[in-house]
Amino acid sequence: MANDQVILLDYWPSMFGMRTKMALAEKGVKYEYKETDPWVKTPLLIEMNPIHKKIPVLIHNGKPICESLIQLEYIDEVWSDASPILPSDPYQKSRARFWAEFIDKKFYDPSWKVWATMGEEHAAVKKELLEHFKTLETELGDKPYYGGEVFGYLDIALMGYYSWFKAMEKFGEFSIETEFPILTTWTKRCLERESVVKALADSDRIIEYVYVLRKKFGAA
Amino acid sequence: MATEDVKLIGSWASVYVMRARIALHLKSISYEFLQETYGSKSELLLKSNPVHKKMPVLIHADKPVCESNIIVHYIDEAWNSSGPSILPSHPYDRAIARFWAAYIDDQWFISVRSILTAQGDEEKKAAIAQVEERTKLLEKAFNDCSQGKPFFNGDHIGYLDIALGSFLGWWRVVELDANHKFLDETKTPSLVKWAERFCDDPAVKPIMPEITKLAEFARKLFPKRQA
């Protein structure tokens, strides 16, 4: 779309922002990235996301779209001529939405609590996280991508968390490669894509960031 | 579409089941309603939704679709030529509808439910205040989305109307429990009028639960209310 103005308010470690960056790259959309610390409520962030005051916020021709999964659908609908992100079949689409919601509603909590908790709570959280990884690996099965033959919505939804996998492993004391080999093969396949690699934060930098957060959470 | 095989696993009292039913009614889809018994889960439910084990589950041609808002999307897409669209047609309006639907489920409803589960007066007052604040946002969202028309979606019931409207019965139960009006001519005049129109719609009216029945059910669900 000529004269399109696309801005992304994002924060470098955000798994949600990484999704949106992947989707924009998959569609070949040029955009302006604005690093936005969500702990510092800038006037622009408050104006564009007055309800949640969270990133990422996608601003398309001055209008804000909040929530990463909603952004993915929006990007897919607006730039519909480029390679599709969601399947066209209604049932397959419902499956993709279901599992993306699973990631955000079920997987998300233990994915950060695994490095933010200690003791008995930590053990329970780790167990839950491993169960969710197993569930997600089972859903992938023998498909190259979650949507089948092509990279898409659900791959983006989960790969958004990829940069945090190393921190989960370190503080959870488990190995994704050892426990979830099929999922590992899938991550490697996704990492062959420039759209994915460029969107992701460095895993070691995330671990450093986690040490900072753990102090905040009192888990150190 | 008499040849379609459509089943819905649900319960008369569930907000989320009601969403699926309204969407099916809007599209004039006939379906078999399989009622779950409170306190137990049928084998069909466990098989159809092994991840969450929750209703509603829509089963269309033997394929299960779970999660109420996902089901509504599915009905809109699978039967896109039947009746008016449930979601707005413009991508930005769709994004806004999805945003507020998520807000209703993830923020607003949690406050409403916390009134019923509150322990003690202080906690209850805090919950009421939070619902007040969040309902004001929905009043504004209604005015922004409807643009002076009768529904969030414009001229007829759509996705966001379904998302919030399905709560109206329970909302009334909570109001009675809290002895506090949230839908109020002064505070939320637009939502008050909208609620009346929504409840009167032919797609809604037959399946809107009776308040007294819901209140009885609430006493069963939240027995602490007796204390």
PDB file of N, CA and C in Angstrom, chain A residues 162-212:
ATOM      1  N   TYR A 162      11.070 -17.971  21.459  1.00  0.00           N
ATOM      2  CA  TYR A 162      12.311 -18.738  21.291  1.00  0.00           C
ATOM      3  C   TYR A 162      13.493 -18.136  22.052  1.00  0.00           C
ATOM      4  N   SER A 163      13.620 -16.816  22.006  1.00  0.00           N
ATOM      5  CA  SER A 163      14.754 -16.158  22.666  1.00  0.00           C
ATOM      6  C   SER A 163      14.794 -16.441  24.162  1.00  0.00           C
ATOM      7  N   TRP A 164      13.654 -16.789  24.724  1.00  0.00           N
ATOM      8  CA  TRP A 164      13.543 -17.057  26.156  1.00  0.00           C
ATOM      9  C   TRP A 164      13.743 -18.533  26.492  1.00  0.00           C
ATOM     10  N   PHE A 165      13.813 -19.385  25.472  1.00  0.00           N
ATOM     11  CA  PHE A 165      13.965 -20.822  25.732  1.00  0.00           C
ATOM     12  C   PHE A 165      15.220 -21.109  26.561  1.00  0.00           C
ATOM     13  N   LYS A 166      16.305 -20.438  26.222  1.00  0.00           N
ATOM     14  CA  LYS A 166      17.576 -20.695  26.903  1.00  0.00           C
ATOM     15  C   LYS A 166      17.473 -20.348  28.393  1.00  0.00           C
ATOM     16  N   ALA A 167      16.797 -19.257  28.700  1.00  0.00           N
ATOM     17  CA  ALA A 167      16.595 -18.870  30.099  1.00  0.00           C
ATOM     18  C   ALA A 167      15.710 -19.881  30.816  1.00  0.00           C
ATOM     19  N   MET A 168      14.676 -20.366  30.110  1.00  0.00           N
ATOM     20  CA  MET A 168      13.808 -21.391  30.712  1.00  0.00           C
ATOM     21  C   MET A 168      14.615 -22.637  31.040  1.00  0.00           C
ATOM     22  N   GLU A 169      15.489 -23.018  30.101  1.00  0.00           N
ATOM     23  CA  GLU A 169      16.316 -24.212  30.297  1.00  0.00           C
ATOM     24  C   GLU A 169      17.273 -24.033  31.472  1.00  0.00           C
ATOM     25  N   LYS A 170      17.902 -22.856  31.510  1.00  0.00           N
ATOM     26  CA  LYS A 170      18.912 -22.605  32.539  1.00  0.00           C
ATOM     27  C   LYS A 170      18.300 -22.651  33.930  1.00  0.00           C
ATOM     28  N   PHE A 171      17.225 -21.891  34.118  1.00  0.00           N
ATOM     29  CA  PHE A 171      16.627 -21.795  35.455  1.00  0.00           C
ATOM     30  C   PHE A 171      15.688 -22.956  35.744  1.00  0.00           C
ATOM     31  N   GLY A 172      15.215 -23.600  34.688  1.00  0.00           N
ATOM     32  CA  GLY A 172      14.367 -24.773  34.874  1.00  0.00           C
ATOM     33  C   GLY A 172      15.170 -26.051  34.973  1.00  0.00           C
ATOM     34  N   GLU A 173      16.457 -25.959  34.641  1.00  0.00           N
ATOM     35  CA  GLU A 173      17.357 -27.113  34.693  1.00  0.00           C
ATOM     36  C   GLU A 173      16.830 -28.273  33.854  1.00  0.00           C
ATOM     37  N   PHE A 174      16.587 -27.983  32.580  1.00  0.00           N
ATOM     38  CA  PHE A 174      16.224 -29.043  31.645  1.00  0.00           C
ATOM     39  C   PHE A 174      16.754 -28.648  30.269  1.00  0.00           C
ATOM     40  N   SER A 175      16.775 -29.613  29.369  1.00  0.00           N
ATOM     41  CA  SER A 175      17.241 -29.347  28.006  1.00  0.00           C
ATOM     42  C   SER A 175      16.111 -29.605  27.017  1.00  0.00           C
ATOM     43  N   ILE A 176      15.776 -28.577  26.264  1.00  0.00           N
ATOM     44  CA  ILE A 176      14.706 -28.714  25.273  1.00  0.00           C
ATOM     45  C   ILE A 176      15.125 -29.700  24.185  1.00  0.00           C
ATOM     46  N   GLU A 177      16.394 -29.632  23.795  1.00  0.00           N
ATOM     47  CA  GLU A 177      16.887 -30.516  22.735  1.00  0.00           C
ATOM     48  C   GLU A 177      16.773 -31.985  23.152  1.00  0.00           C
ATOM     49  N   THR A 178      17.087 -32.261  24.421  1.00  0.00           N
ATOM     50  CA  THR A 178      17.044 -33.635  24.917  1.00  0.00           C
ATOM     51  C   THR A 178      15.608 -34.120  25.095  1.00  0.00           C
ATOM     52  N   GLU A 179      14.773 -33.271  25.688  1.00  0.00           N
ATOM     53  CA  GLU A 179      13.419 -33.697  26.050  1.00  0.00           C
ATOM     54  C   GLU A 179      12.424 -33.557  24.905  1.00  0.00           C
ATOM     55  N   PHE A 180      12.665 -32.600  23.998  1.00  0.00           N
ATOM     56  CA  PHE A 180      11.690 -32.325  22.930  1.00  0.00           C
ATOM     57  C   PHE A 180      12.407 -32.234  21.583  1.00  0.00           C
ATOM     58  N   PRO A 181      12.922 -33.364  21.099  1.00  0.00           N
ATOM     59  CA  PRO A 181      13.722 -33.360  19.862  1.00  0.00           C
ATOM     60  C   PRO A 181      12.946 -32.922  18.623  1.00  0.00           C
ATOM     61  N   ILE A 182      11.665 -33.259  18.562  1.00  0.00           N
ATOM     62  CA  ILE A 182      10.860 -32.878  17.397  1.00  0.00           C
ATOM     63  C   ILE A 182      10.665 -31.366  17.364  1.00  0.00           C
ATOM     64  N   LEU A 183      10.419 -30.822  18.555  1.00  0.00           N
ATOM     65  CA  LEU A 183      10.259 -29.370  18.659  1.00  0.00           C
ATOM     66  C   LEU A 183      11.568 -28.667  18.302  1.00  0.00           C
ATOM     67  N   THR A 184      12.681 -29.272  18.714  1.00  0.00           N
ATOM     68  CA  THR A 184      13.999 -28.709  18.429  1.00  0.00           C
ATOM     69  C   THR A 184      14.262 -28.647  16.931  1.00  0.00           C
ATOM     70  N   THR A 185      13.918 -29.720  16.237  1.00  0.00           N
ATOM     71  CA  THR A 185      14.082 -29.741  14.777  1.00  0.00           C
ATOM     72  C   THR A 185      13.255 -28.634  14.137  1.00  0.00           C
ATOM     73  N   TRP A 186      12.042 -28.455  14.660  1.00  0.00           N
ATOM     74  CA  TRP A 186      11.169 -27.392  14.156  1.00  0.00           C
ATOM     75  C   TRP A 186      11.792 -26.012  14.381  1.00  0.00           C
ATOM     76  N   THR A 187      12.364 -25.784  15.575  1.00  0.00           N
ATOM     77  CA  THR A 187      12.970 -24.467  15.826  1.00  0.00           C
ATOM     78  C   THR A 187      14.105 -24.213  14.842  1.00  0.00           C
ATOM     79  N   LYS A 188      14.883 -25.251  14.568  1.00  0.00           N
ATOM     80  CA  LYS A 188      16.007 -25.081  13.632  1.00  0.00           C
ATOM     81  C   LYS A 188      15.502 -24.747  12.230  1.00  0.00           C
ATOM     82  N   ARG A 189      14.400 -25.392  11.860  1.00  0.00           N
ATOM     83  CA  ARG A 189      13.805 -25.115  10.549  1.00  0.00           C
ATOM     84  C   ARG A 189      13.328 -23.665  10.473  1.00  0.00           C
ATOM     85  N   CYS A 190      12.695 -23.203  11.549  1.00  0.00           N
ATOM     86  CA  CYS A 190      12.209 -21.809  11.582  1.00  0.00           C
ATOM     87  C   CYS A 190      13.373 -20.822  11.549  1.00  0.00           C
ATOM     88  N   LEU A 191      14.479 -21.210  12.182  1.00  0.00           N
ATOM     89  CA  LEU A 191      15.634 -20.312  12.255  1.00  0.00           C
ATOM     90  C   LEU A 191      16.369 -20.177  10.927  1.00  0.00           C
ATOM     91  N   GLU A 192      15.935 -20.946   9.926  1.00  0.00           N
ATOM     92  CA  GLU A 192      16.487 -20.776   8.579  1.00  0.00           C
ATOM     93  C   GLU A 192      15.870 -19.557   7.887  1.00  0.00           C
ATOM     94  N   ARG A 193      14.821 -19.004   8.496  1.00  0.00           N
ATOM     95  CA  ARG A 193      14.116 -17.874   7.879  1.00  0.00           C
ATOM     96  C   ARG A 193      14.682 -16.555   8.392  1.00  0.00           C
ATOM     97  N   GLU A 194      14.960 -15.672   7.454  1.00  0.00           N
ATOM     98  CA  GLU A 194      15.508 -14.370   7.822  1.00  0.00           C
ATOM     99  C   GLU A 194      14.511 -13.581   8.685  1.00  0.00           C
ATOM    100  N   SER A 195      13.220 -13.715   8.367  1.00  0.00           N
ATOM    101  CA  SER A 195      12.187 -12.986   9.111  1.00  0.00           C
ATOM    102  C   SER A 195      12.215 -13.351  10.591  1.00  0.00           C
ATOM    103  N   VAL A 196      12.538 -14.606  10.863  1.00  0.00           N
ATOM    104  CA  VAL A 196      12.586 -15.086  12.245  1.00  0.00           C
ATOM    105  C   VAL A 196      13.865 -14.617  12.929  1.00  0.00           C
ATOM    106  N   VAL A 197      14.981 -14.876  12.284  1.00  0.00           N
ATOM    107  CA  VAL A 197      16.282 -14.573  12.883  1.00  0.00           C
ATOM    108  C   VAL A 197      16.406 -13.089  13.223  1.00  0.00           C
ATOM    109  N   LYS A 198      15.971 -12.251  12.285  1.00  0.00           N
ATOM    110  CA  LYS A 198      16.107 -10.807  12.502  1.00  0.00           C
ATOM    111  C   LYS A 198      15.192 -10.285  13.604  1.00  0.00           C
ATOM    112  N   ALA A 199      14.089 -10.981  13.830  1.00  0.00           N
ATOM    113  CA  ALA A 199      13.118 -10.518  14.833  1.00  0.00           C
ATOM    114  C   ALA A 199      13.533 -10.889  16.248  1.00  0.00           C
ATOM    115  N   LEU A 200      14.355 -11.932  16.369  1.00  0.00           N
ATOM    116  CA  LEU A 200      14.648 -12.488  17.691  1.00  0.00           C
ATOM    117  C   LEU A 200      15.749 -11.741  18.421  1.00  0.00           C
ATOM    118  N   ALA A 201      15.559 -11.599  19.730  1.00  0.00           N
ATOM    119  CA  ALA A 201      16.614 -11.058  20.589  1.00  0.00           C
ATOM    120  C   ALA A 201      17.626 -12.164  20.873  1.00  0.00           C
ATOM    121  N   ASP A 202      18.838 -11.755  21.238  1.00  0.00           N
ATOM    122  CA  ASP A 202      19.884 -12.718  21.566  1.00  0.00           C
ATOM    123  C   ASP A 202      19.554 -13.432  22.880  1.00  0.00           C
ATOM    124  N   SER A 203      19.633 -14.759  22.863  1.00  0.00           N
ATOM    125  CA  SER A 203      19.251 -15.555  24.033  1.00  0.00           C
ATOM    126  C   SER A 203      20.112 -15.260  25.257  1.00  0.00           C
ATOM    127  N   ASP A 204      21.405 -15.019  25.039  1.00  0.00           N
ATOM    128  CA  ASP A 204      22.291 -14.743  26.174  1.00  0.00           C
ATOM    129  C   ASP A 204      21.981 -13.388  26.799  1.00  0.00           C
ATOM    130  N   ARG A 205      21.598 -12.456  25.949  1.00  0.00           N
ATOM    131  CA  ARG A 205      21.216 -11.141  26.462  1.00  0.00           C
ATOM    132  C   ARG A 205      19.929 -11.251  27.288  1.00  0.00           C
ATOM    133  N   ILE A 206      19.046 -12.155  26.862  1.00  0.00           N
ATOM    134  CA  ILE A 206      17.812 -12.397  27.620  1.00  0.00           C
ATOM    135  C   ILE A 206      18.147 -12.958  28.997  1.00  0.00           C
ATOM    136  N   ILE A 207      19.126 -13.856  29.051  1.00  0.00           N
ATOM    137  CA  ILE A 207      19.521 -14.431  30.343  1.00  0.00           C
ATOM    138  C   ILE A 207      20.040 -13.339  31.280  1.00  0.00           C
ATOM    139  N   GLU A 208      20.840 -12.426  30.726  1.00  0.00           N
ATOM    140  CA  GLU A 208      21.318 -11.293  31.531  1.00  0.00           C
ATOM    141  C   GLU A 208      20.137 -10.477  32.053  1.00  0.00           C
ATOM    142  N   TYR A 209      19.167 -10.276  31.176  1.00  0.00           N
ATOM    143  CA  TYR A 209      17.965  -9.516  31.529  1.00  0.00           C
ATOM    144  C   TYR A 209      17.180 -10.236  32.628  1.00  0.00           C
ATOM    145  N   VAL A 210      17.142 -11.567  32.531  1.00  0.00           N
ATOM    146  CA  VAL A 210      16.429 -12.363  33.532  1.00  0.00           C
ATOM    147  C   VAL A 210      17.056 -12.189  34.912  1.00  0.00           C
ATOM    148  N   TYR A 211      18.395 -12.106  34.960  1.00  0.00           N
ATOM    149  CA  TYR A 211      19.053 -11.877  36.253  1.00  0.00           C
ATOM    150  C   TYR A 211      18.574 -10.565  36.875  1.00  0.00           C
ATOM    151  N   VAL A 212      18.409  -9.550  36.026  1.00  0.00           N
ATOM    152  CA  VAL A 212      17.898  -8.261  36.505  1.00  0.00           C
ATOM    153  C   VAL A 212      16.466  -8.407  37.020  1.00  0.00           C
TER     154      VAL A 212
END
